[in-house]
CSV table of C-alpha atoms in Angstrom, one decimal:
chain,number,residue,atom,x,y,z
N,1,MET,CA,6.1,-10.5,33.2
N,2,ARG,CA,2.8,-9.8,30.7
N,3,LYS,CA,2.9,-11.3,27.1
N,4,THR,CA,2.5,-8.1,24.9
N,5,ARG,CA,1.8,-8.4,21.4
N,6,PHE,CA,0.8,-5.4,18.9
N,7,LEU,CA,-2.0,-4.7,16.6
N,8,TYR,CA,-3.4,-2.8,14.2
N,9,GLN,CA,-5.5,0.7,14.7
N,10,HIS,CA,-8.6,0.4,16.5
N,11,GLY,CA,-7.3,-2.8,18.5
N,12,LYS,CA,-7.7,-5.4,14.9
N,13,SER,CA,-5.3,-8.3,14.6
N,14,LYS,CA,-4.5,-8.1,10.6
N,15,ALA,CA,-4.8,-5.2,7.8
N,16,LEU,CA,-5.5,-5.4,4.4
N,17,THR,CA,-3.9,-2.9,1.9
N,18,ILE,CA,-4.3,-3.3,-2.2
N,19,SER,CA,-1.9,-1.5,-4.8
N,20,TYR,CA,-2.7,-1.0,-8.7
N,21,ASP,CA,-0.5,1.1,-11.5
N,22,ASP,CA,-0.8,2.9,-14.1
N,23,GLY,CA,-3.9,5.0,-14.0
N,24,VAL,CA,-6.2,3.7,-17.2
N,25,GLN,CA,-9.6,3.5,-18.1
N,26,PHE,CA,-10.3,0.2,-16.1
N,27,ASP,CA,-9.6,1.6,-12.6
N,28,GLU,CA,-13.6,3.1,-12.9
N,29,LYS,CA,-14.6,-0.1,-12.7
N,30,LEU,CA,-11.9,-1.2,-10.4
N,31,VAL,CA,-12.7,1.6,-7.9
N,32,GLU,CA,-16.6,1.2,-8.2
N,33,ILE,CA,-16.0,-2.3,-6.6
N,34,LEU,CA,-13.8,-1.3,-3.8
N,35,ASN,CA,-15.7,1.3,-2.9
N,36,ARG,CA,-18.4,-0.7,-3.3
N,37,TYR,CA,-17.1,-3.2,-0.6
N,38,LYS,CA,-15.1,-0.1,1.7
N,39,LEU,CA,-11.7,-1.5,0.7
N,40,LYS,CA,-8.7,0.8,0.7
N,41,ALA,CA,-6.4,1.0,-2.4
N,42,THR,CA,-3.3,3.1,-3.4
N,43,PHE,CA,-3.7,3.7,-7.2
N,44,ASN,CA,0.5,4.6,-8.7
N,45,VAL,CA,0.0,6.7,-11.4
N,46,ASN,CA,2.3,8.4,-14.3
N,47,SER,CA,1.6,12.0,-14.8
N,48,GLY,CA,4.2,12.4,-17.7
N,49,ILE,CA,2.5,10.1,-20.3
N,50,LYS,CA,-0.2,11.9,-22.2
N,51,PRO,CA,-3.3,11.3,-21.3
N,52,GLY,CA,-5.3,9.7,-24.0
N,53,THR,CA,-2.3,7.2,-24.8
N,54,THR,CA,-3.4,3.6,-26.2
N,55,TRP,CA,-1.7,0.7,-26.2
N,56,ILE,CA,-3.1,-3.0,-27.3
N,57,ASN,CA,-3.0,-5.4,-24.8
N,58,LYS,CA,-4.0,-9.6,-26.4
N,59,GLY,CA,-6.3,-7.2,-28.2
N,60,ILE,CA,-7.7,-4.8,-25.6
N,61,ASP,CA,-7.2,-0.7,-26.0
N,62,VAL,CA,-5.9,0.6,-22.7
N,63,THR,CA,-5.8,4.1,-22.3
N,64,ARG,CA,-4.3,6.5,-19.6
N,65,ILE,CA,-6.9,8.5,-18.1
N,66,ASN,CA,-6.8,12.6,-17.9
N,67,LEU,CA,-5.8,12.3,-13.8
N,68,VAL,CA,-7.2,16.4,-13.4
N,69,GLU,CA,-10.5,15.3,-15.5
N,70,ASN,CA,-10.7,12.1,-13.4
N,71,LYS,CA,-9.2,13.9,-10.2
N,72,ASP,CA,-12.2,12.7,-7.6
N,73,LEU,CA,-12.2,9.2,-9.6
N,74,TYR,CA,-9.1,8.4,-6.5
N,75,LYS,CA,-10.6,10.1,-4.1
N,76,GLU,CA,-11.3,7.2,-1.0
N,77,HIS,CA,-7.7,6.4,-2.1
N,78,GLU,CA,-4.0,6.9,-2.2
N,79,ILE,CA,-2.2,8.5,-5.2
N,80,ALA,CA,1.1,7.6,-5.3
N,81,ILE,CA,4.1,8.1,-7.5
N,82,HIS,CA,4.6,5.7,-10.5
N,83,THR,CA,7.7,8.0,-12.0
N,84,LEU,CA,6.7,10.7,-14.7
N,85,THR,CA,7.3,8.5,-18.1
N,86,HIS,CA,7.6,4.1,-16.6
N,87,PRO,CA,11.1,3.7,-17.6
N,88,HIS,CA,13.7,1.6,-15.8
N,89,LEU,CA,14.7,3.6,-13.4
N,90,GLU,CA,18.2,1.6,-12.7
N,91,LYS,CA,19.9,2.4,-15.7
N,92,LEU,CA,18.9,6.2,-16.0
N,93,ASN,CA,21.8,8.4,-14.5
N,94,GLU,CA,20.9,10.3,-11.0
N,95,ASN,CA,19.6,13.4,-12.6
N,96,GLU,CA,16.9,11.2,-14.2
N,97,ILE,CA,16.3,9.3,-11.5
N,98,LEU,CA,15.4,12.6,-9.9
N,99,LYS,CA,13.4,14.3,-12.8
N,100,GLU,CA,11.2,11.0,-12.7
N,101,VAL,CA,10.5,10.8,-9.4
N,102,LEU,CA,10.4,14.5,-8.3
N,103,GLU,CA,8.6,16.1,-10.6
N,104,ASP,CA,6.1,13.0,-10.6
N,105,LYS,CA,5.8,14.0,-6.9
N,106,ILE,CA,5.1,18.0,-7.9
N,107,ASN,CA,2.6,17.1,-10.3
N,108,LEU,CA,0.5,15.1,-8.1
N,109,GLU,CA,0.4,17.2,-5.8
N,110,ARG,CA,-0.6,19.7,-7.8
N,111,ILE,CA,-3.5,17.6,-9.0
N,112,TYR,CA,-4.5,16.2,-5.8
N,113,GLY,CA,-3.1,18.1,-3.0
N,114,GLY,CA,-1.3,17.2,0.2
N,115,VAL,CA,2.2,15.6,0.5
N,116,ILE,CA,2.9,12.4,-1.7
N,117,ARG,CA,5.4,9.6,-0.1
N,118,GLY,CA,4.6,6.4,-1.5
N,119,MET,CA,5.8,5.1,-4.9
N,120,SER,CA,5.5,1.9,-6.5
N,121,TYR,CA,9.0,0.8,-9.0
N,122,PRO,CA,8.0,0.9,-13.1
N,123,PHE,CA,8.6,-2.7,-13.8
N,124,GLY,CA,9.8,-3.5,-10.5
N,125,THR,CA,13.6,-2.9,-11.0
N,126,TYR,CA,15.5,-0.6,-9.0
N,127,ASN,CA,19.4,-1.0,-7.3
N,128,SER,CA,20.7,0.7,-4.3
N,129,LYS,CA,21.1,4.0,-6.4
N,130,VAL,CA,17.8,4.1,-7.0
N,131,LYS,CA,16.6,3.9,-4.0
N,132,ASP,CA,19.2,6.6,-2.2
N,133,ILE,CA,17.7,9.3,-4.5
N,134,ILE,CA,13.8,8.5,-3.9
N,135,ARG,CA,14.9,8.4,-0.4
N,136,THR,CA,16.3,11.9,-1.0
N,137,CYS,CA,12.8,13.4,-3.1
N,138,GLY,CA,10.6,12.2,0.2
N,139,VAL,CA,9.6,8.7,-0.5
N,140,ASP,CA,8.8,6.8,2.6
N,141,TYR,CA,8.3,3.5,0.9
N,142,SER,CA,7.8,1.9,-2.5
N,143,ARG,CA,6.8,-1.2,-3.3
N,144,THR,CA,8.2,-4.0,-5.7
N,145,VAL,CA,7.0,-6.4,-7.8
N,146,VAL,CA,7.9,-9.5,-5.8
N,147,GLU,CA,5.1,-11.7,-4.5
N,148,ASN,CA,6.1,-13.6,-0.9
N,149,GLU,CA,3.2,-15.1,-0.8
N,150,ASP,CA,3.3,-14.5,3.1
N,151,PHE,CA,1.9,-11.4,5.6
N,152,THR,CA,5.1,-10.2,6.7
N,153,LEU,CA,5.8,-6.8,7.1
N,154,PRO,CA,9.2,-5.4,5.3
N,155,ASN,CA,12.3,-4.8,7.5
N,156,ASP,CA,13.0,-1.5,4.5
N,157,PHE,CA,9.9,0.5,2.8
N,158,LEU,CA,11.4,1.1,0.1
N,159,GLU,CA,12.0,-2.8,-1.1
N,160,TRP,CA,8.1,-3.5,0.0
N,161,HIS,CA,7.1,-6.8,-1.2
N,162,SER,CA,3.8,-8.0,-1.7
N,163,THR,CA,1.4,-10.7,-0.3
N,164,CYS,CA,1.0,-12.2,-4.2
N,165,ARG,CA,-0.8,-10.1,-7.4
N,166,HIS,CA,-4.4,-10.5,-7.8
N,167,ALA,CA,-3.2,-13.1,-10.9
N,168,ASN,CA,-1.5,-15.4,-8.7
N,169,PRO,CA,-3.3,-18.8,-9.6
N,170,ARG,CA,-3.0,-19.5,-5.6
N,171,LEU,CA,-4.9,-15.9,-4.4
N,172,MET,CA,-8.2,-17.8,-3.0
N,173,GLU,CA,-6.1,-20.4,-1.1
N,174,ILE,CA,-3.8,-17.6,0.3
N,175,THR,CA,-6.9,-15.4,0.7
N,176,LYS,CA,-8.1,-18.3,2.7
N,177,ARG,CA,-5.6,-19.2,5.0
N,178,PHE,CA,-5.5,-15.2,5.9
N,179,LEU,CA,-8.5,-15.5,6.9
N,180,GLU,CA,-8.4,-18.2,8.8
N,181,LYS,CA,-4.9,-16.9,10.3
N,182,GLU,CA,-5.7,-16.4,14.2
N,183,ASP,CA,-2.0,-16.6,16.1
N,184,GLY,CA,0.0,-13.9,13.9
N,185,GLU,CA,1.3,-10.6,15.0
N,186,LEU,CA,0.4,-7.7,12.6
N,187,ASP,CA,-0.4,-9.8,9.7
N,188,LEU,CA,-0.4,-7.8,6.5
N,189,PHE,CA,-2.5,-8.9,3.4
N,190,TYR,CA,-0.7,-7.0,0.6
N,191,ILE,CA,-2.7,-7.6,-3.0
N,192,TRP,CA,-1.6,-5.6,-6.5
N,193,GLY,CA,-1.9,-5.9,-10.0
N,194,HIS,CA,-3.1,-3.8,-13.1
N,195,SER,CA,-7.2,-2.4,-13.3
N,196,TYR,CA,-6.1,-3.9,-17.3
N,197,GLU,CA,-5.8,-7.3,-16.1
N,198,PHE,CA,-9.1,-7.9,-15.3
N,199,GLU,CA,-10.1,-6.7,-18.6
N,200,VAL,CA,-7.9,-8.8,-20.8
N,201,ASP,CA,-8.4,-11.8,-19.0
N,202,ASN,CA,-11.7,-11.3,-18.9
N,203,ASN,CA,-12.2,-12.0,-15.1
N,204,TRP,CA,-13.7,-9.3,-13.3
N,205,GLU,CA,-15.7,-11.7,-11.5
N,206,LEU,CA,-12.3,-12.7,-9.4
N,207,ILE,CA,-11.9,-9.0,-7.8
N,208,GLU,CA,-15.3,-9.3,-6.9
N,209,GLU,CA,-15.1,-12.5,-5.2
N,210,PHE,CA,-12.0,-11.5,-3.5
N,211,ALA,CA,-13.5,-8.4,-2.5
N,212,GLU,CA,-16.7,-9.9,-1.2
N,213,LYS,CA,-14.6,-12.7,0.9
N,214,VAL,CA,-12.4,-10.4,2.6
N,215,SER,CA,-14.8,-7.2,3.1
N,216,ASN,CA,-16.4,-6.4,6.8
N,217,LYS,CA,-14.3,-8.4,8.7
N,218,GLU,CA,-14.2,-7.0,11.9
N,219,ASP,CA,-10.4,-8.8,12.4
N,220,ILE,CA,-9.5,-6.7,9.8
N,221,TRP,CA,-8.2,-3.0,9.4
N,222,TYR,CA,-8.4,-1.7,5.7
N,223,ALA,CA,-5.8,0.8,4.9
N,224,THR,CA,-4.0,2.3,2.1
N,225,ASN,CA,-0.2,1.7,1.6
N,226,ILE,CA,0.8,5.0,3.2
N,227,GLU,CA,-1.5,4.4,6.0
N,228,VAL,CA,0.2,1.0,6.6
N,229,TYR,CA,3.7,2.7,6.7
N,230,ASP,CA,2.7,5.4,8.9
N,231,TYR,CA,0.9,3.3,11.7
N,232,ILE,CA,4.0,0.6,11.4
N,233,THR,CA,6.6,3.5,11.5
N,234,ALA,CA,4.6,4.3,15.0
N,235,VAL,CA,4.4,1.0,16.3
N,236,ARG,CA,8.4,0.6,15.7
N,237,SER,CA,9.0,3.7,17.7
N,238,LEU,CA,7.2,2.8,20.7
N,239,LYS,CA,9.1,2.8,23.6
N,240,PHE,CA,9.8,0.6,26.7
N,241,SER,CA,11.0,0.9,30.4
N,242,GLY,CA,13.8,-1.7,31.2
N,243,ASN,CA,11.4,-4.3,32.6
N,244,LYS,CA,8.8,-3.5,30.3
N,245,SER,CA,5.5,-2.3,32.7
N,246,ARG,CA,5.8,1.3,31.2
N,247,VAL,CA,5.3,2.6,27.5
N,248,TYR,CA,5.9,5.3,25.3
N,249,ASN,CA,4.4,6.5,22.1
N,250,PRO,CA,6.4,9.4,21.0
N,251,SER,CA,4.6,9.2,17.6
N,252,ALA,CA,1.6,10.9,16.2
N,253,LEU,CA,-0.7,8.3,16.1
N,254,ASP,CA,-2.4,6.6,18.9
N,255,VAL,CA,-1.4,2.9,18.8
N,256,TRP,CA,-3.1,-0.2,20.0
N,257,ILE,CA,-1.1,-3.2,21.5
N,258,SER,CA,-2.2,-6.5,23.3
N,259,VAL,CA,-1.6,-6.7,26.8
N,260,ASP,CA,-2.4,-10.4,28.5
N,261,GLY,CA,-5.3,-10.6,26.0
N,262,LYS,CA,-6.5,-6.9,26.7
N,263,THR,CA,-6.5,-4.8,23.8
N,264,VAL,CA,-4.7,-1.8,25.1
N,265,LYS,CA,-4.1,1.9,23.3
N,266,ILE,CA,-1.4,4.1,23.6
N,267,ASP,CA,-2.4,7.6,23.0
N,268,SER,CA,0.4,9.8,20.5
N,269,ARG,CA,2.9,11.5,23.2
N,270,GLU,CA,1.4,9.8,26.1
N,271,THR,CA,2.8,6.8,28.3
N,272,ILE,CA,1.2,4.5,29.9
N,273,GLU,CA,1.7,1.3,32.7
N,274,LEU,CA,1.2,-2.1,31.6
N,275,LEU,CA,1.6,-3.7,35.1
């Protein structure tokens, strides 16, 4: 029997996705860096907090941007739900959770268009009730604040744990391990944080160094959170014949696999022979 291995889009063996929260003025500098290195990110924002709202973090003013006036800032990236007002969702009743999530979704779709299906939990807190409710709102994935320091995919995308925050003291060690990894299957590096942390910690050079190290790699697919979700959902939907000699792709996306070391593309809605 032939050896089959799943791959990312265009036959890439690894993927990198990035996530930043809150929608503040330092996103502008972060986006410039990401765009320069052609990296893809998801920005999780709160549409119910008044633009210009400011708080002080270690002497640094952090200000919520006007999402409407800065609509084009995130055009190369994904916009996702972070709730209206950034509460601890597990402390709210069902109607309050619905309002926080669904109204944020509606507001963001009004501003940015499309159908928004991603989210990150405010403060990283949630429970089974929260998960059940956000699922009814059309949320397909939601990021936690758990750092597993590995490159595995979630079994449950409503509990999507990251590889690490950018503030993890082992970031460069983890990055080196990811770049040197060759024997994995669908390895994913998921990094997240808040753009204001670079200003507060006076370490913008950290994201510059990270971006330079991980960019322009032939074996890495650079994707937003929703792109990763959609592709992995497509991979997991593949149907193999009983003797594994044939595979059907029922999804709307093309999927790539490796068969005995040879990259094979399975077109959407197509069945192919593997022998």
